[in-house]
Short mmCIF file of C-alpha atoms and ligand atoms in Angstrom, two decimals:
data_model
loop_
_atom_site.label_atom_id
_atom_site.label_comp_id
_atom_site.label_asym_id
_atom_site.label_seq_id
_atom_site.Cartn_x
_atom_site.Cartn_y
_atom_site.Cartn_z
CA MET A 174 21.88 6.28 6.02
CA LYS A 175 19.06 4.56 8.38
CA LYS A 176 15.69 4.87 7.31
CA ILE A 177 13.24 6.34 10.57
CA SER A 178 10.49 4.13 10.51
CA LEU A 179 7.83 5.08 13.65
CA VAL A 180 5.41 2.02 14.47
CA THR A 181 2.12 2.61 16.61
CA GLY A 182 1.26 0.07 18.57
CA GLY A 183 4.27 -1.55 17.98
CA GLY A 184 4.25 -3.10 21.53
CA SER A 185 2.55 -6.14 20.68
CA GLY A 186 1.48 -7.96 18.04
CA ILE A 187 1.28 -6.94 14.72
CA GLY A 188 3.36 -3.66 15.86
CA ARG A 189 5.92 -5.88 17.49
CA ALA A 190 6.45 -8.17 14.62
CA THR A 191 6.47 -5.49 12.02
CA SER A 192 8.84 -3.54 14.45
CA ILE A 193 11.24 -6.03 14.38
CA LYS A 194 10.96 -7.10 10.98
CA LEU A 195 11.90 -3.30 9.95
CA SER A 196 15.25 -3.19 12.17
CA THR A 197 16.91 -5.41 10.09
CA ARG A 198 16.54 -3.46 7.43
CA GLU A 199 18.80 -0.48 7.81
CA ASN A 200 15.94 1.14 10.31
CA HIS A 201 15.86 2.79 13.19
CA VAL A 202 12.43 2.51 14.39
CA ILE A 203 10.59 4.18 17.17
CA VAL A 204 7.98 2.01 19.10
CA ALA A 205 5.29 4.27 20.18
CA ASP A 206 2.55 2.49 22.30
CA ILE A 207 0.20 3.22 25.05
CA ASP A 208 1.69 -0.14 26.69
CA GLU A 209 4.74 1.88 27.89
CA GLU A 210 6.08 -1.39 28.79
CA GLY A 211 4.96 -3.61 25.63
CA ALA A 212 7.29 -0.82 24.12
CA ALA A 213 10.12 -0.94 26.35
CA GLU A 214 10.08 -4.69 25.49
CA THR A 215 9.70 -4.79 21.94
CA VAL A 216 12.73 -2.51 21.31
CA SER A 217 14.99 -4.48 24.15
CA ARG A 218 13.78 -7.51 21.69
CA ILE A 219 14.86 -5.21 18.89
CA LYS A 220 18.40 -4.59 20.69
CA ALA A 221 19.35 -8.00 21.93
CA ALA A 222 19.17 -8.40 18.39
CA GLY A 223 22.03 -5.36 17.08
CA GLY A 224 18.77 -3.41 15.64
CA ASP A 225 18.22 0.22 16.83
CA ALA A 226 15.47 1.31 18.06
CA SER A 227 13.91 3.44 21.10
CA ALA A 228 10.29 3.59 22.62
CA THR A 229 7.62 6.04 23.48
CA LYS A 230 4.15 6.15 24.97
CA ALA A 231 1.76 7.99 23.07
CA ASP A 232 -2.07 7.58 22.95
CA VAL A 233 -3.35 7.75 19.37
CA SER A 234 -6.54 8.82 19.99
CA ASP A 235 -5.31 11.79 21.60
CA GLU A 236 -4.23 14.64 19.86
CA LEU A 237 -1.87 16.44 22.39
CA SER A 238 -0.31 12.77 22.79
CA VAL A 239 -0.29 12.61 18.86
CA ALA A 240 1.55 16.41 19.13
CA ALA A 241 3.99 15.18 21.55
CA LEU A 242 4.80 12.21 19.51
CA MET A 243 5.71 14.57 16.39
CA GLN A 244 8.00 16.22 18.93
CA THR A 245 9.60 13.00 19.53
CA VAL A 246 9.67 11.54 16.18
CA ALA A 247 11.22 15.26 15.02
CA LYS A 248 14.07 14.77 17.38
CA ALA A 249 14.93 11.91 14.92
CA GLY A 250 15.23 14.28 11.98
CA ARG A 251 12.70 13.04 9.48
CA ILE A 252 10.22 10.40 9.04
CA ASP A 253 10.53 7.63 5.90
CA THR A 254 7.82 5.56 7.04
CA LEU A 255 4.56 5.20 9.46
CA VAL A 256 2.83 1.79 10.44
CA ASN A 257 -0.54 2.49 12.22
CA CYS A 258 -0.70 -0.92 14.00
CA ALA A 259 -2.34 0.68 17.39
CA GLY A 260 -5.82 -0.70 17.33
CA ILE A 261 -8.52 -2.89 19.59
CA LEU A 262 -10.85 -6.14 18.64
CA GLN A 263 -14.08 -6.34 19.67
CA ASN A 264 -16.20 -9.13 20.96
CA GLY A 265 -19.37 -10.11 19.01
CA SER A 266 -22.58 -8.24 19.85
CA ARG A 267 -25.94 -7.04 18.19
CA VAL A 268 -26.69 -3.57 17.13
CA GLU A 269 -28.83 -2.87 19.74
CA ASP A 270 -26.83 -4.41 22.62
CA MET A 271 -23.13 -2.56 22.01
CA ASP A 272 -22.58 -0.41 24.40
CA LEU A 273 -22.27 3.01 22.97
CA ALA A 274 -18.86 3.95 25.26
CA GLU A 275 -17.59 0.61 23.90
CA HIS A 276 -18.61 1.72 20.45
CA ASP A 277 -16.90 4.87 20.71
CA ARG A 278 -13.55 4.23 22.41
CA ILE A 279 -13.43 1.09 18.79
CA TRP A 280 -13.98 4.39 16.48
CA ASN A 281 -11.31 6.77 18.87
CA VAL A 282 -8.28 4.49 18.59
CA ASN A 283 -8.90 2.06 15.03
CA TYR A 284 -10.00 5.25 12.90
CA ARG A 285 -9.40 8.23 14.78
CA GLY A 286 -6.31 7.08 15.81
CA THR A 287 -4.97 5.92 12.43
CA TYR A 288 -6.52 9.74 11.40
CA LEU A 289 -4.60 11.78 13.81
CA CYS A 290 -1.34 9.99 12.82
CA CYS A 291 -1.77 9.89 9.21
CA ARG A 292 -2.76 13.88 9.69
CA ALA A 293 0.65 14.76 11.40
CA PHE A 294 3.23 12.55 9.78
CA GLY A 295 1.54 12.40 5.98
CA PRO A 296 2.49 16.22 5.90
CA VAL A 297 5.80 16.07 7.45
CA MET A 298 7.15 13.14 4.71
CA ALA A 299 5.38 15.12 2.17
CA GLU A 300 7.80 17.88 3.20
CA TYR A 301 10.74 15.77 1.96
CA GLY A 302 9.07 14.34 -0.83
CA VAL A 303 9.08 11.04 0.04
CA GLY A 304 7.50 8.20 2.37
CA SER A 305 5.32 5.42 3.02
CA ILE A 306 2.32 4.86 5.48
CA VAL A 307 0.44 1.37 5.60
CA ASN A 308 -2.61 1.32 7.57
CA ILE A 309 -4.15 -2.04 9.61
CA GLY A 310 -7.52 -2.85 8.07
CA SER A 311 -9.18 -6.13 8.32
CA ILE A 312 -11.18 -8.59 6.84
CA ALA A 313 -14.25 -7.54 8.60
CA GLY A 314 -13.45 -3.88 7.26
CA PHE A 315 -14.63 -5.68 3.19
CA GLU A 316 -17.67 -8.71 4.78
CA MET A 317 -20.19 -8.95 7.32
CA PHE A 318 -18.82 -9.58 11.35
CA PRO A 319 -21.17 -9.29 14.02
CA LEU A 320 -18.97 -6.24 15.05
CA PRO A 321 -21.26 -3.07 14.80
CA ALA A 322 -18.03 -0.80 16.01
CA TYR A 323 -14.91 -2.43 15.00
CA SER A 324 -16.50 -3.62 11.18
CA PRO A 325 -17.34 -0.06 10.01
CA SER A 326 -14.26 1.46 11.89
CA LYS A 327 -12.04 -0.91 9.45
CA ALA A 328 -13.96 0.24 6.34
CA ALA A 329 -13.69 3.51 7.12
CA ILE A 330 -9.44 2.83 7.30
CA HIS A 331 -9.62 1.02 3.82
CA GLN A 332 -11.40 4.26 2.25
CA LEU A 333 -9.39 6.53 4.46
CA THR A 334 -6.36 5.18 3.22
CA LYS A 335 -7.30 5.69 -1.06
CA VAL A 336 -8.39 9.40 0.40
CA LEU A 337 -4.78 9.46 1.58
CA ALA A 338 -3.17 7.86 -1.36
CA GLY A 339 -5.11 10.78 -3.61
CA ASP A 340 -4.07 13.38 -0.99
CA LEU A 341 -0.51 13.03 -0.56
CA GLY A 342 0.51 10.86 -4.07
CA PRO A 343 1.34 14.22 -5.71
CA ARG A 344 3.31 15.22 -2.97
CA GLY A 345 5.62 11.71 -2.74
CA VAL A 346 4.23 9.62 -0.20
CA ARG A 347 2.86 6.23 -0.81
CA VAL A 348 -0.40 5.03 1.39
CA ASN A 349 -1.29 1.72 1.67
CA ALA A 350 -3.29 -0.64 4.07
CA VAL A 351 -3.30 -4.44 4.98
CA ALA A 352 -6.52 -6.34 6.06
CA PRO A 353 -5.14 -8.80 8.15
CA GLY A 354 -7.27 -12.07 8.23
CA PHE A 355 -7.55 -13.51 11.96
CA VAL A 356 -4.01 -13.49 13.16
CA MET A 357 -2.58 -14.99 16.52
CA THR A 358 -2.07 -12.45 18.71
CA GLU A 359 -1.61 -11.43 21.92
CA ALA A 360 -5.39 -9.63 21.81
CA LEU A 361 -7.02 -12.69 19.49
CA LYS A 362 -5.12 -15.24 22.00
CA ALA A 363 -6.71 -13.24 24.84
CA ARG A 364 -10.56 -13.58 22.95
CA VAL A 365 -9.95 -17.70 22.74
CA GLU A 366 -8.75 -17.95 26.66
CA ALA A 367 -11.92 -15.91 27.17
CA GLY A 368 -14.37 -18.66 24.98
CA GLU A 369 -15.10 -15.63 22.83
CA ARG A 370 -13.42 -17.11 19.16
CA ASP A 371 -13.52 -20.45 18.20
CA THR A 372 -9.53 -21.09 16.32
CA SER A 373 -10.68 -24.70 14.93
CA VAL A 374 -13.59 -22.21 13.14
CA MET A 375 -11.31 -19.83 12.61
CA GLU A 376 -9.13 -22.45 10.24
CA GLU A 377 -12.08 -24.30 8.74
CA GLN A 378 -13.19 -20.46 6.87
CA LYS A 379 -9.30 -20.65 5.25
CA THR A 380 -8.89 -21.32 1.97
CA LEU A 381 -5.35 -22.08 3.44
CA ARG A 382 -7.13 -23.78 6.69
CA ARG A 383 -4.96 -21.89 8.95
CA ILE A 384 -4.57 -18.57 10.89
CA VAL A 385 -2.05 -15.78 10.37
CA GLU A 386 0.85 -15.47 11.96
CA PRO A 387 1.85 -11.98 12.88
CA ASP A 388 5.24 -12.19 10.92
CA GLU A 389 2.73 -13.23 7.85
CA ILE A 390 1.22 -9.58 8.05
CA ALA A 391 4.31 -8.15 9.09
CA ASP A 392 5.94 -9.11 5.90
CA ALA A 393 3.22 -7.70 3.57
CA ILE A 394 3.53 -4.37 5.52
CA LEU A 395 7.43 -4.54 4.96
CA PHE A 396 6.16 -4.98 1.20
CA LEU A 397 4.13 -2.24 0.89
CA CYS A 398 6.35 0.17 2.84
CA SER A 399 9.87 -0.97 0.43
CA ASN A 400 11.04 0.39 -2.99
CA ALA A 401 9.31 -2.85 -4.71
CA ALA A 402 6.27 -1.65 -4.14
CA ARG A 403 7.08 1.96 -5.69
CA ALA A 404 4.27 1.65 -8.20
CA ILE A 405 1.59 0.40 -5.43
CA THR A 406 -0.56 3.06 -3.92
CA GLY A 407 -4.26 3.34 -2.37
CA ALA A 408 -4.58 -0.11 -2.25
CA THR A 409 -5.88 -2.47 0.54
CA LEU A 410 -4.45 -6.19 0.34
CA PRO A 411 -5.68 -8.46 2.23
CA VAL A 412 -3.48 -10.92 4.34
CA ASP A 413 -5.78 -13.87 5.53
CA ASN A 414 -4.69 -16.93 4.49
CA GLY A 415 -7.34 -16.66 1.57
CA TRP A 416 -10.63 -15.86 3.83
CA LEU A 417 -11.59 -13.67 1.72
CA ALA A 418 -11.62 -15.67 -1.60
CA GLY A 419 -13.12 -18.43 -0.08
CA LEU A 420 -16.40 -17.02 0.73
CA ALA A 421 -17.99 -17.47 -2.19
CA TYR A 422 -16.71 -21.02 -2.73
CA ASN A 423 -17.13 -22.41 0.68
CA SER A 424 -20.69 -21.11 0.47
CA TYR A 425 -21.41 -23.03 -2.43
CA ALA A 426 -24.81 -25.00 -2.09
CA GLY A 427 -24.10 -27.78 -4.90
CA ASN A 428 -21.48 -31.33 -4.38
CA LYS A 429 -18.15 -31.04 -4.51
CA LYS A 430 -15.52 -32.71 -6.21
CA ASN A 431 -12.97 -32.26 -3.30
P1 LIG B 268 -2.34 -5.99 19.96
O1 LIG B 268 -1.76 -7.49 20.51
O2 LIG B 268 -3.51 -5.81 20.93
O3 LIG B 268 -1.59 -4.72 19.62
C1 LIG B 268 -2.24 -3.93 19.61
C2 LIG B 268 -1.30 -3.03 20.61
O4 LIG B 268 -2.13 -1.47 20.14
C3 LIG B 268 -1.39 -3.07 21.99
O5 LIG B 268 -0.17 -2.61 22.34
C4 LIG B 268 -2.61 -2.14 22.58
O6 LIG B 268 -2.12 -1.73 23.82
C5 LIG B 268 -1.81 -0.90 21.16
N1 LIG B 268 -3.02 -0.04 21.64
C6 LIG B 268 -4.30 -0.25 22.27
N2 LIG B 268 -4.83 1.45 21.87
C7 LIG B 268 -3.79 1.74 21.93
C8 LIG B 268 -3.78 3.74 21.58
N3 LIG B 268 -4.61 4.29 21.89
N4 LIG B 268 -2.76 4.23 21.43
C9 LIG B 268 -1.23 3.47 21.02
N5 LIG B 268 -1.23 2.54 21.48
C10 LIG B 268 -2.37 1.72 21.42
O7 LIG B 268 -3.45 -6.08 18.44
P2 LIG B 268 -3.02 -6.77 16.82
O8 LIG B 268 -4.00 -8.48 16.85
O9 LIG B 268 -1.61 -6.82 16.34
O10 LIG B 268 -3.67 -5.71 16.58
C11 LIG B 268 -3.16 -4.54 15.71
C12 LIG B 268 -4.09 -4.09 14.98
O11 LIG B 268 -4.54 -5.17 13.47
C13 LIG B 268 -5.30 -3.40 15.28
O12 LIG B 268 -5.89 -2.56 14.13
C14 LIG B 268 -6.00 -5.10 14.98
O13 LIG B 268 -7.87 -4.16 14.63
C15 LIG B 268 -5.82 -5.27 13.14
N6 LIG B 268 -5.98 -6.87 13.16
C16 LIG B 268 -5.74 -7.62 13.99
C17 LIG B 268 -6.76 -9.33 13.77
C18 LIG B 268 -6.42 -10.39 14.33
O14 LIG B 268 -6.93 -11.20 14.33
N7 LIG B 268 -5.50 -10.26 15.56
C19 LIG B 268 -7.57 -8.94 12.57
C20 LIG B 268 -7.44 -7.92 11.38
C21 LIG B 268 -7.21 -6.90 12.48
P3 LIG B 268 -3.15 -2.44 25.12
O15 LIG B 268 -2.35 -4.05 24.99
O16 LIG B 268 -2.37 -1.58 26.14
O17 LIG B 268 -4.48 -1.78 24.55
#
């Protein structure tokens, strides 16, 4: 029997890469996005490759929209996997310069959106006694960036992942997160093109000296969803080409041998 997977933010970037990979593993993928055209494009790519998927418009920050998404998913009969990829990035800012409306929008999509979807679909999975949720955190949820709304929203997602793991684990549902480093998605490309980010600095900081590809995040997500990760819950896995691991190493003030 095919598994039913829901990917929010599946119309672009990490969500699209994840939807496409899930569709190659005997999944019907429900691709949900506020960008209807993006979701439809993901579905047409999946179908062109012989996979099974459907697109739906959803705003994860809106409780009514998430309730409508529940009805759409209920028509599929059940849900085995939820991947919360819907999210928005932020440009660097001082705390005092951060526009409060933008601050709230970032929290509403990134944190509240993840919370609402987990709150809606976690108990449905728990009813069946099986399921897996993967949230998208960030290296910015672990370390200090000039992102006064984005970084704390991602740190909160890491903590929410643990809370949900404790809550849903006894009912058979695993909840994990990935914490991507810089990933060359449409969202990041737009910032690079606008002169907001410098790719050479991003590459330089990473232990493996390159920027992560969306497919590489999708691979980690698929692992966490799979039976191979059956003993893993409450974890946040950095997928960052060694950015976090290299922080202290790169700040060493003495001479290096290489
Ligand atoms: P992306 O290419 O922009 O994809 C995100 C998708 O989510 C877009 O289609 C976006 O639509 C959609 N979306 C935005 N608000 C939504 C809402 N309220 N409801 C439903 N869908 C919504 O971005 P990405 O880089 O793949 O980011 C995916 C996740 O990874 C985010 O949580 C991001 O914070 C995280 N992440 C990214 C990076 C990176 O370097 N790219 C690093 C660490 C973490 P619109 O295009 O219309 O906004």
